Coordinates of C-alpha atoms in Angstrom, one line a residue:
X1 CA 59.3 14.4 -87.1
X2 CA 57.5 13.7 -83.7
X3 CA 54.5 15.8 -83.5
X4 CA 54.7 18.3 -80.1
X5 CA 51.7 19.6 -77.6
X6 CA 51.0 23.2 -78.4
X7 CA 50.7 24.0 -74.6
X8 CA 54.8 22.4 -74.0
X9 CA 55.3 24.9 -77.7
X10 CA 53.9 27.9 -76.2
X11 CA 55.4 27.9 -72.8
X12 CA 59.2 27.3 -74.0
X13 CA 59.3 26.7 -77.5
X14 CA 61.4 29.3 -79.1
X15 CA 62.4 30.9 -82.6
X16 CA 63.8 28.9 -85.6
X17 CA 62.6 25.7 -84.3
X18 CA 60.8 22.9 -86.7
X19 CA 58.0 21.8 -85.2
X20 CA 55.1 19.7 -86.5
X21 CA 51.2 20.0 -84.6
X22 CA 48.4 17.7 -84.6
X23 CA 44.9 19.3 -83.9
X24 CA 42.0 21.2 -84.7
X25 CA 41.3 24.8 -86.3
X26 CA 39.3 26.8 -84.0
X27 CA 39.1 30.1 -86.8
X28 CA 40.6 31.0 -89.8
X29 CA 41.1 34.6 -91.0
X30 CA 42.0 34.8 -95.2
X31 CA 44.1 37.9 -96.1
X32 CA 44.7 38.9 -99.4
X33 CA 48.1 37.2 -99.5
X34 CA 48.1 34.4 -96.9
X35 CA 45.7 33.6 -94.1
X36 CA 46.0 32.9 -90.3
X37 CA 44.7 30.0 -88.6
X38 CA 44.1 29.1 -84.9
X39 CA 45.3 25.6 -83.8
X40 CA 44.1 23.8 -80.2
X41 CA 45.1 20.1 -79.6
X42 CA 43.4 20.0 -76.3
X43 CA 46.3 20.3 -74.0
X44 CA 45.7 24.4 -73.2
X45 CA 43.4 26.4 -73.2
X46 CA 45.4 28.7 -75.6
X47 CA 45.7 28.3 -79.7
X48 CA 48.8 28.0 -81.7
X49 CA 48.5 31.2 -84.6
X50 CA 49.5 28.8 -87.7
X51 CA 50.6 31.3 -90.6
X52 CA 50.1 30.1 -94.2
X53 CA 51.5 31.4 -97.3
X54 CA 50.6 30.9 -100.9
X55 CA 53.8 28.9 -101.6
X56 CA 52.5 25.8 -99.7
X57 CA 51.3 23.2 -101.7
X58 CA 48.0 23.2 -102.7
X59 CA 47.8 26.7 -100.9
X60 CA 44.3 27.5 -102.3
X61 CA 43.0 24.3 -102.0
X62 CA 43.9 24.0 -98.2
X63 CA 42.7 26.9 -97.0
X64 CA 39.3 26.8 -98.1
X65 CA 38.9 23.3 -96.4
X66 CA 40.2 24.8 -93.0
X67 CA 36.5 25.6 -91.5
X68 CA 36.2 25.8 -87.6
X69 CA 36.4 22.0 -86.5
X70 CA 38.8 20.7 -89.3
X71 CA 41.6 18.5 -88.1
X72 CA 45.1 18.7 -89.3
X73 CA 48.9 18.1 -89.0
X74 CA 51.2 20.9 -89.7
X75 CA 54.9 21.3 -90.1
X76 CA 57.0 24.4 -90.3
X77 CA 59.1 26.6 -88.4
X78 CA 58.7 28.5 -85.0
X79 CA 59.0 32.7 -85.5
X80 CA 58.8 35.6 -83.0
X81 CA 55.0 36.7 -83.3
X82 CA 54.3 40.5 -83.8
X83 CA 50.8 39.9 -82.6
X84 CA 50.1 41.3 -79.1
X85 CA 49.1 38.3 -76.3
X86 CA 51.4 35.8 -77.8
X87 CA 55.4 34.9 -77.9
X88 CA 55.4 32.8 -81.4
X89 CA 53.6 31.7 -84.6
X90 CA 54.1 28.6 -86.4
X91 CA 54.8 29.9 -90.1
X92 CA 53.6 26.4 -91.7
X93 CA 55.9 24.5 -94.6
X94 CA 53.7 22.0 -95.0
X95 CA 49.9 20.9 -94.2
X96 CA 47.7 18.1 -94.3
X97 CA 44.1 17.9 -93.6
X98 CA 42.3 14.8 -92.1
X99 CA 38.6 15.4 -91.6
X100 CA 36.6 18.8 -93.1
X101 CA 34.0 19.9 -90.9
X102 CA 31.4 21.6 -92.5
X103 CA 30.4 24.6 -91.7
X104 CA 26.9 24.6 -92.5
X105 CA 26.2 21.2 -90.5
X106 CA 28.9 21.6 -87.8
X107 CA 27.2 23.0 -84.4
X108 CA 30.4 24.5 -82.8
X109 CA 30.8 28.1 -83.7
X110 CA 32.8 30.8 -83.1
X111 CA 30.2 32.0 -80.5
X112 CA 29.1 31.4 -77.2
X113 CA 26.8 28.2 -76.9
X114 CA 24.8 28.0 -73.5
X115 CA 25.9 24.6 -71.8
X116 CA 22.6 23.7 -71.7
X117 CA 22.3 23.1 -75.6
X118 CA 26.3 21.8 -75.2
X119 CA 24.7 18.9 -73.3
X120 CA 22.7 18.2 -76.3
X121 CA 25.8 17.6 -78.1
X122 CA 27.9 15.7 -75.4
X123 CA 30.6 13.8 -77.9
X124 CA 31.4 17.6 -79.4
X125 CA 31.6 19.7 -76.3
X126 CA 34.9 18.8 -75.4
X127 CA 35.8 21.1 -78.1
X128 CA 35.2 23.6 -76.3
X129 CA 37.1 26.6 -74.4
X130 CA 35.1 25.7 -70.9
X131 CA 34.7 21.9 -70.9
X132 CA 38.2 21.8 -71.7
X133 CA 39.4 23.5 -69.0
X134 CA 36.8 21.8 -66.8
X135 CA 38.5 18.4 -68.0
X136 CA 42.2 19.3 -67.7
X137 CA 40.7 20.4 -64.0
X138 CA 39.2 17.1 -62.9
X139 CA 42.5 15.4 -64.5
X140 CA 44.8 17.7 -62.4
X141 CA 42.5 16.5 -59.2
X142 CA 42.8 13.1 -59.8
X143 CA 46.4 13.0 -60.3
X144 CA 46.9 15.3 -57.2
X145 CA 44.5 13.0 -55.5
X146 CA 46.6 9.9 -56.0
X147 CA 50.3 12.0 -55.4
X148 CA 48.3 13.1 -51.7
X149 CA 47.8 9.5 -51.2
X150 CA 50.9 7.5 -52.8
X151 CA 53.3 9.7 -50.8
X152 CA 51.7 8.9 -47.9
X153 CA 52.1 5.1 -47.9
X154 CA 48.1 4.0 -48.9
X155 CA 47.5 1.7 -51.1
X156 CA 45.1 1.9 -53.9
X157 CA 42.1 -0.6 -53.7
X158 CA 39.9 -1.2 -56.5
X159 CA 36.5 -1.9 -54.8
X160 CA 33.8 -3.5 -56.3
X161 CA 31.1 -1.9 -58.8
X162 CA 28.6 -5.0 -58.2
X163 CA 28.0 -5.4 -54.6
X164 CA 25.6 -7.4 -52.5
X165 CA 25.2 -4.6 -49.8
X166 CA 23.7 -1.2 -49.4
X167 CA 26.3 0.7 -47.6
X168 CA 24.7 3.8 -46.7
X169 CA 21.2 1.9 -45.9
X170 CA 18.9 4.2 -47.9
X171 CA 18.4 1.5 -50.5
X172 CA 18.4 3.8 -53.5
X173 CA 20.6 1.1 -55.7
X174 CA 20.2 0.4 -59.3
X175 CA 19.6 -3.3 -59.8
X176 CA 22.0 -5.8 -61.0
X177 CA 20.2 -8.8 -63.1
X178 CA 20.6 -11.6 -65.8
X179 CA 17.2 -12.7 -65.7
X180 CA 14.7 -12.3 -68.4
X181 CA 12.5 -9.1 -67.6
X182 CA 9.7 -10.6 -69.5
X183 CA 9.3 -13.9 -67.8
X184 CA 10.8 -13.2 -64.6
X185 CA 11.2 -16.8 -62.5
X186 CA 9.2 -16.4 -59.1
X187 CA 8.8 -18.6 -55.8
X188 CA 5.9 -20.6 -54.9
X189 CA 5.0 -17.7 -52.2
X190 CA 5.4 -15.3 -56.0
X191 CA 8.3 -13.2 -54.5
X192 CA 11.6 -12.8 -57.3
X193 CA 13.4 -16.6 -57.0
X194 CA 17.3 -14.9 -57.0
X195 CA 18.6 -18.4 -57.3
X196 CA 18.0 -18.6 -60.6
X197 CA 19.8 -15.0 -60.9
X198 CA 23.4 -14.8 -62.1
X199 CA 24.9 -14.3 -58.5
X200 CA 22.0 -16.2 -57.0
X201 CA 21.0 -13.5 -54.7
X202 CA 19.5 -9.9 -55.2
X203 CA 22.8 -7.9 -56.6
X204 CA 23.2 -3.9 -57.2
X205 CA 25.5 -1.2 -58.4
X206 CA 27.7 0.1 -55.6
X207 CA 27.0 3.5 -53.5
X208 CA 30.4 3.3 -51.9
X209 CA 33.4 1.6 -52.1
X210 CA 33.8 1.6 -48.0
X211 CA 32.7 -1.4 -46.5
X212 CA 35.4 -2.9 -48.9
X213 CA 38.1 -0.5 -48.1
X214 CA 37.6 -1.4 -44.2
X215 CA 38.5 -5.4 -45.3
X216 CA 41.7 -3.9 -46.9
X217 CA 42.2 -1.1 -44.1
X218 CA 42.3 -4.1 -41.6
X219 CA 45.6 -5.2 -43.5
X220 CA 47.4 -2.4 -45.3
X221 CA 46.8 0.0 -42.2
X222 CA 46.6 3.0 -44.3
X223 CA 43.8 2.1 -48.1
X224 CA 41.9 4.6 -50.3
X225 CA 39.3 3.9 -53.4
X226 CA 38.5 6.0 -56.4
X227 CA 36.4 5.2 -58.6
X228 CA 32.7 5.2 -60.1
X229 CA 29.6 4.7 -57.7
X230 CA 26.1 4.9 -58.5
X231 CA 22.7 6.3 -56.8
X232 CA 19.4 5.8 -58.0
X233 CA 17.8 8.7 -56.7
X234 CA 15.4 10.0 -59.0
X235 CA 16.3 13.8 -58.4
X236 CA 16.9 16.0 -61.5
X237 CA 18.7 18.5 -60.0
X238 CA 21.8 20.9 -60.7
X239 CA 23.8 18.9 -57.9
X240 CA 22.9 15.3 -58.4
X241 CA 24.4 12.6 -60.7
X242 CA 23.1 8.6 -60.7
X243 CA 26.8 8.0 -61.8
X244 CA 29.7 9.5 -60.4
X245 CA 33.3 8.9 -58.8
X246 CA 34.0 8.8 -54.7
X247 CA 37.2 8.7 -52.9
X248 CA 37.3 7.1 -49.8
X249 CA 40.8 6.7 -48.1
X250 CA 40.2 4.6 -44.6
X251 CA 42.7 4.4 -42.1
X252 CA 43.1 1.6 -39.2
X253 CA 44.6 2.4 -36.0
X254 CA 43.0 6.6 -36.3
X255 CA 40.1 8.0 -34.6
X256 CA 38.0 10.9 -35.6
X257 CA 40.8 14.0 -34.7
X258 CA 43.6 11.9 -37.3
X259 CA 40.7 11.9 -39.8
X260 CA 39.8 15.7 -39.6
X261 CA 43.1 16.6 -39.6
X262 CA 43.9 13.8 -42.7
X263 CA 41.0 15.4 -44.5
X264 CA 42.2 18.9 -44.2
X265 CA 45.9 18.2 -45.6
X266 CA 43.8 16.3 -48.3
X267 CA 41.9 19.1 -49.6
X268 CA 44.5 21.9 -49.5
X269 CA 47.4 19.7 -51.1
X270 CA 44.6 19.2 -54.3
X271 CA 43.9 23.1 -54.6
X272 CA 47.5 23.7 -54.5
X273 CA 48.5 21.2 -56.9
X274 CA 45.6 22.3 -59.6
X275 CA 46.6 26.3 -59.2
X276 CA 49.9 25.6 -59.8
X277 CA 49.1 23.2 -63.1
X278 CA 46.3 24.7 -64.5
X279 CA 46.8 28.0 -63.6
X280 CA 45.2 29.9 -66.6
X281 CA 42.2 27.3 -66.4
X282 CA 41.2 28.3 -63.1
X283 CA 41.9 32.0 -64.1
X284 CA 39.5 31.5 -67.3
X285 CA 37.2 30.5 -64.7
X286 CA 37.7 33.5 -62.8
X287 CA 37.2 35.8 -65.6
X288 CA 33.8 33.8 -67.5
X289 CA 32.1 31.6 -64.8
X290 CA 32.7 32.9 -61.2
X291 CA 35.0 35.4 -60.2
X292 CA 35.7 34.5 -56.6
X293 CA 37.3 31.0 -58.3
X294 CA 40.1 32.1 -57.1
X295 CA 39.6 34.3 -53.9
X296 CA 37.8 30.4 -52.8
X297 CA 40.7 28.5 -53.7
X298 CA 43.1 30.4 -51.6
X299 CA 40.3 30.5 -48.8
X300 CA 40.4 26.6 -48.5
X301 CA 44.5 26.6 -48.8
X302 CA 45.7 29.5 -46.4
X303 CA 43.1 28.6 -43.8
X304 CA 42.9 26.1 -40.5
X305 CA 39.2 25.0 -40.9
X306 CA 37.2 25.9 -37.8
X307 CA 36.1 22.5 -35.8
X308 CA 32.8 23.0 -33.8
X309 CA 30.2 20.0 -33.1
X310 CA 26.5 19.8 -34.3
X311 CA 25.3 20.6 -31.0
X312 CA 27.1 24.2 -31.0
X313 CA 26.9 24.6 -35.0
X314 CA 23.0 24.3 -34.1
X315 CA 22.7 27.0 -31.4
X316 CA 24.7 29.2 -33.9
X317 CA 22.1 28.8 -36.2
X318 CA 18.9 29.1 -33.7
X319 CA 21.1 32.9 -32.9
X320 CA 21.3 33.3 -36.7
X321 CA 20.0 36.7 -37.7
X322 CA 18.2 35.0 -41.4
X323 CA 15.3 33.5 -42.5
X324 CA 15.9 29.9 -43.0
X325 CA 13.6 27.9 -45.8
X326 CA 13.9 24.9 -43.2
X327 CA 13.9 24.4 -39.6
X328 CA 16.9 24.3 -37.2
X329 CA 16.4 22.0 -34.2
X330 CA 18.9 19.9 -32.7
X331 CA 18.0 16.3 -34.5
X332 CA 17.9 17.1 -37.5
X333 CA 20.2 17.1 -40.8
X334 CA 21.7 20.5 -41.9
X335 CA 20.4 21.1 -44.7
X336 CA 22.6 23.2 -47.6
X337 CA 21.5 26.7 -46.4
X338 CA 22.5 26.1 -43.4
X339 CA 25.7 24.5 -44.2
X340 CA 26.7 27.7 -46.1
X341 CA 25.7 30.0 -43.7
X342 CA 28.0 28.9 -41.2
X343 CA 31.0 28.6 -43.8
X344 CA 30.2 31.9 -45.9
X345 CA 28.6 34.0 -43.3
X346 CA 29.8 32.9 -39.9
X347 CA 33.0 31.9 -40.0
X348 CA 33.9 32.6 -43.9
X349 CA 35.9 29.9 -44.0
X350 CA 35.5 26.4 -44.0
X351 CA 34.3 24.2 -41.1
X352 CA 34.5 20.7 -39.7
X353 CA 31.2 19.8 -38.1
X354 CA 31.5 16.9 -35.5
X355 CA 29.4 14.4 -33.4
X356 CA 26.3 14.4 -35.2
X357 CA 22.9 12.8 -34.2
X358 CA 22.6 9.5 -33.6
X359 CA 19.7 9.2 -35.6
X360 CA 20.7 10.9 -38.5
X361 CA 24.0 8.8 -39.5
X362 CA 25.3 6.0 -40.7
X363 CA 25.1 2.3 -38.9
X364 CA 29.1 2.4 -38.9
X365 CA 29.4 5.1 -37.6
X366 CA 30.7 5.1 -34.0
X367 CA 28.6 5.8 -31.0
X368 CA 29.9 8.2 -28.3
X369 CA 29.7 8.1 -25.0
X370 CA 26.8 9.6 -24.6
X371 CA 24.9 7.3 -26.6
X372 CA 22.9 10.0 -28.5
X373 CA 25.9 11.3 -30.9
X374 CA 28.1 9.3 -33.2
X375 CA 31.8 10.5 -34.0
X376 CA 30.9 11.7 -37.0
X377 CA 32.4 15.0 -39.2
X378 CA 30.9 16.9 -42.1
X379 CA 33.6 19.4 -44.0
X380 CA 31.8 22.8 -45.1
X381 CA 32.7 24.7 -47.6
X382 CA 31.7 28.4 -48.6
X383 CA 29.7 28.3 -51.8
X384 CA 28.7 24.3 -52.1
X385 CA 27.9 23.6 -48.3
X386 CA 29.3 19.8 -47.3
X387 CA 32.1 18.8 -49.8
X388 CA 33.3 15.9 -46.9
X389 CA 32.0 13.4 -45.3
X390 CA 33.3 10.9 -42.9
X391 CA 33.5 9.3 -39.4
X392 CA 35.6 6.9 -37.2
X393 CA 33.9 3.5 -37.7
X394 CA 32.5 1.3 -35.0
X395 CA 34.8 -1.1 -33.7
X396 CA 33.6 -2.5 -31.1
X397 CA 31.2 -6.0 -32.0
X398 CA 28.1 -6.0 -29.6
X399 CA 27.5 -2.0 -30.9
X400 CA 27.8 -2.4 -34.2
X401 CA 25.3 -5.5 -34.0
X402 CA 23.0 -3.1 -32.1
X403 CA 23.1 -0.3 -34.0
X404 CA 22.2 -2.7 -37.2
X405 CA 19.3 -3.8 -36.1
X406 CA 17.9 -0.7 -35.2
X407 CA 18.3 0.5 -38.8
X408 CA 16.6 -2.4 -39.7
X409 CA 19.4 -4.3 -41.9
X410 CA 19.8 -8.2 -41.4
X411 CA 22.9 -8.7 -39.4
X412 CA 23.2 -11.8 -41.1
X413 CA 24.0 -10.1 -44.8
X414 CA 26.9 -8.5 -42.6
X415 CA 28.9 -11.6 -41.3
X416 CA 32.0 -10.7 -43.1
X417 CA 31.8 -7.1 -41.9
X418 CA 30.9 -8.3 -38.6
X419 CA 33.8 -10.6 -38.8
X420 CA 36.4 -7.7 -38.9
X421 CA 35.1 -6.8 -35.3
X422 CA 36.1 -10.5 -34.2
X423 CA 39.2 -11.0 -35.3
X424 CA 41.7 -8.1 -34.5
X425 CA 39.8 -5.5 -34.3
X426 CA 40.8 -1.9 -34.4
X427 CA 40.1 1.9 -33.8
X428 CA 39.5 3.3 -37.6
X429 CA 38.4 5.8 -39.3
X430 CA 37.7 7.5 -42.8
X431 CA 35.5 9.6 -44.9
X432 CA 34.2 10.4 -48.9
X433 CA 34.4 13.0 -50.9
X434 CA 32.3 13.2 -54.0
X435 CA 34.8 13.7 -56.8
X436 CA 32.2 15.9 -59.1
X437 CA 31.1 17.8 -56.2
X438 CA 34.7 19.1 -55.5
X439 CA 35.2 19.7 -59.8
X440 CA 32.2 21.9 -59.4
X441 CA 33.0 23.5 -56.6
X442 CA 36.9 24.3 -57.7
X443 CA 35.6 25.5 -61.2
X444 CA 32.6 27.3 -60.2
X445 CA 30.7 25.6 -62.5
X446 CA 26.7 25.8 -61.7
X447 CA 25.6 22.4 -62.8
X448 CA 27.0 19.0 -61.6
X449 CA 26.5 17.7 -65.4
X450 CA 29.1 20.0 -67.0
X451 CA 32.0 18.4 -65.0
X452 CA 31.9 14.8 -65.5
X453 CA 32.7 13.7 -69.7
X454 CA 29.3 11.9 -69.5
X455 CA 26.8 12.2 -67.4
X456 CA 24.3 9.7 -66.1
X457 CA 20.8 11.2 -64.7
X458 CA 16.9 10.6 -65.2
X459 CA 16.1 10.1 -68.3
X460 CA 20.1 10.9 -69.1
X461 CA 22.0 8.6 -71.7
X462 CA 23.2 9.6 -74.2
X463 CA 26.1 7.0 -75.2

């Protein structure tokens, strides 16, 4: 008999029906005359009640090998359960064990385990009631991400993990090499000779995928990425990973309004799409980790974002009546505080902030007529501060050569990006969204580690 997903069994499976489960026991309770034990196979957050009586084989036996942790397969047949908070039981026929856990060595209890010490045991904590959820979450995101996407015509672009260019210019990449660290070749004037490297030319671990998703932008129209990127930033921080996944649609022939408005449908289709699928995760959430889960969720779905640019968000701020730990004056970043202010405190809601400093963006980024902002737009969110982040590109050839050399980045490593500009080029535009960042921020989790499987930071490796 093909085995069924408790989750599929507890939302319509009914009486009198043979069923068989895979999965493992969460408790066991012995009674004097059979005993009750709790199933999860990882597809709810709920437990199938598995009743076993003394007339199954090897009753005794069984039941003393059934520890928290223990997987199995069990057969039998589906009854009406007198137990308040659930429809049925399975009352088991038959059962076979394939791996004890034992108690005395096995970490997971039937208690509450912080997540700190859960880290310490990163290839069990999937067991458990929170990660779950927080993994059936992030799945439900990325398949809503890729519905948003595929039903609006984009294609899917797998951009390259090894690149030879630093995207974002901050040059916080992790190095790509074959060479031999001990005897590392040099040139006569001692600096690293690359042409005896594998790619025969300094090589790193991509920080975005965008640069690659213009090339394919400039033929499909309409191209988003998702997948892993990496920073090596050495911060050891709640909100920082050196490994974690970016989705970056970008979209020829659209200027900076199409990719506000883009980026808006974008984040309400994904809250929809993971309250209606993983409705009692996010309410678990609600209940054990942050209670406004929910009371967020339906801010960022039954709300037009407010659209103000940097110049007014930064007056706002300079009227602000708080204390801010760092300074507001037009030129500047926003920092987090004062991203939050203005979406929890000022407009409690979430807001689009546009046209941003010259200074303080991007080379691509495109320069406005003024010549001191680029069009540029930052999506705040109450709670996390910026959860987007995009721009409509430079277009236009002689700028974009400008505006490279006054970051300081050799034109010349750009030629093919440059290229773009001379042959068809196009109004575009796009923007990232940090795919953790918006797990976190959906789930209420605190720390950015708890919602990626396995995460990479200083001094962080685990597998």
């Amino acid at each position: 008999m093909a085995t069924q997903r408790i989750a599929e069994l507890l939302r319509s499976g009914q009486p009198d029906e043979t069923v068989t489960v895979q999965g493992w026991v969460r408790t066991k309770r012995e009674l004097k005359d059979f005993a009750f034990v709790e199933v999860n196979d990882g597809s709810s957050m709920a437990n199938l009640q598995v009743v076993l009586s003394p007339d199954i084989p090897d009753y005794a036996n069984l039941v003393k090998q059934l520890n928290t942790g223990t997987s199995l397969e069990v057969s039998g047949t589906l009854v009406a359960s007198p137990a308040k908070g659930q429809r049925i039981e399975l009352k088991a026929s038959t059962l076979k064990v394939y791996g004890e856990a034992n108690p005395e060595t096995y970490p997971l209890q039937k208690k509450r385990h912080s997540f700190e010490f859960l880290r310490e045991i990163g290839h069990l904590r999937a067991r458990t009631n929170t990660l779950g959820a927080v993994f059936r979450v992030r799945n439900a995101c990325a398949t809503a991400i890729h519905e948003f996407f595929q039903e609006r015509g984009f294609l899917w672009v797998h951009t390259p993990i090894i690149t030879s260019s630093d995207c974002e210019g901050a040059g916080e990449m992790f190095a790509v090499t074959s060479l031999d660290l001990k005897n590392v070749p040099v040139t006569e004037s001692k600096d690293i000779d690359y042409s005896k490297d594998f790619f025969g030319k300094p090589a790193y671990l991509t920080v975005s995928g965008q640069l690659e998703a213009e090339v394919m932008a400039m033929a499909f129209s309409n191209v988003y990425t998702f997948g892993p990127t990496f920073r090596a930033e050495n911060s050891n921080t709640s909100r920082h990973l050196a490994e974690f996944w970016m989705v970056e649609p970008e979209m020829a022939f659209c200027d900076l309004q199409g990719d506000m408005d883009l980026a808006e449908a974008f984040l309400k289709h994904i809250f929809k799409y993971v309250l209606e699928k993983c409705s009692e995760d996010m309410e678990f959430f609600n209940q054990r980790i942050d209670n406004t889960v929910l009371a967020t969720a339906d801010n960022i779905i039954n709300n037009q974002f407010e659209r103000l640019p940097y110049t007014e968000a930064i007056k706002l701020l300079e009227k602000a009546d708080k204390q801010f730990e760092y300074p507001v004056s037009w030129g500047l970043d926003l920092q987090s505080e004062h991203e939050r202010y203005l979406a929890e405190d000022l407009f409690k809601k979430p807001v689009i902030v546009t046209d941003y400093p010259v200074g303080i963006k991007a080379f691509y980024m495109r320069l406005n007529d003024d010549d001191k902002t680029v069009a540029a737009m930052d999506i705040l969110a109450p709670k996390i501060g910026e959860i987007i982040g995009g721009s409509q590109r430079e277009e236009r050839l002689e700028v974009l050569e400008r505006r490279l050399k006054a970051q300081g980045l050799d034109v010349e490593n750009y030629w093919w990006y440059l290229d773009l500009r001379r042959f068809g080029t196009v109004p575009h535009a796009g923007f990232g969204l940090g795919f953790e960042r918006l797990v976190q921020f959906m789930t209420g989790m605190q720390n950015i580690r708890d919602v990626i499987p396995f995460p990479r930071a200083p001094l962080t490796i685990e597998f």
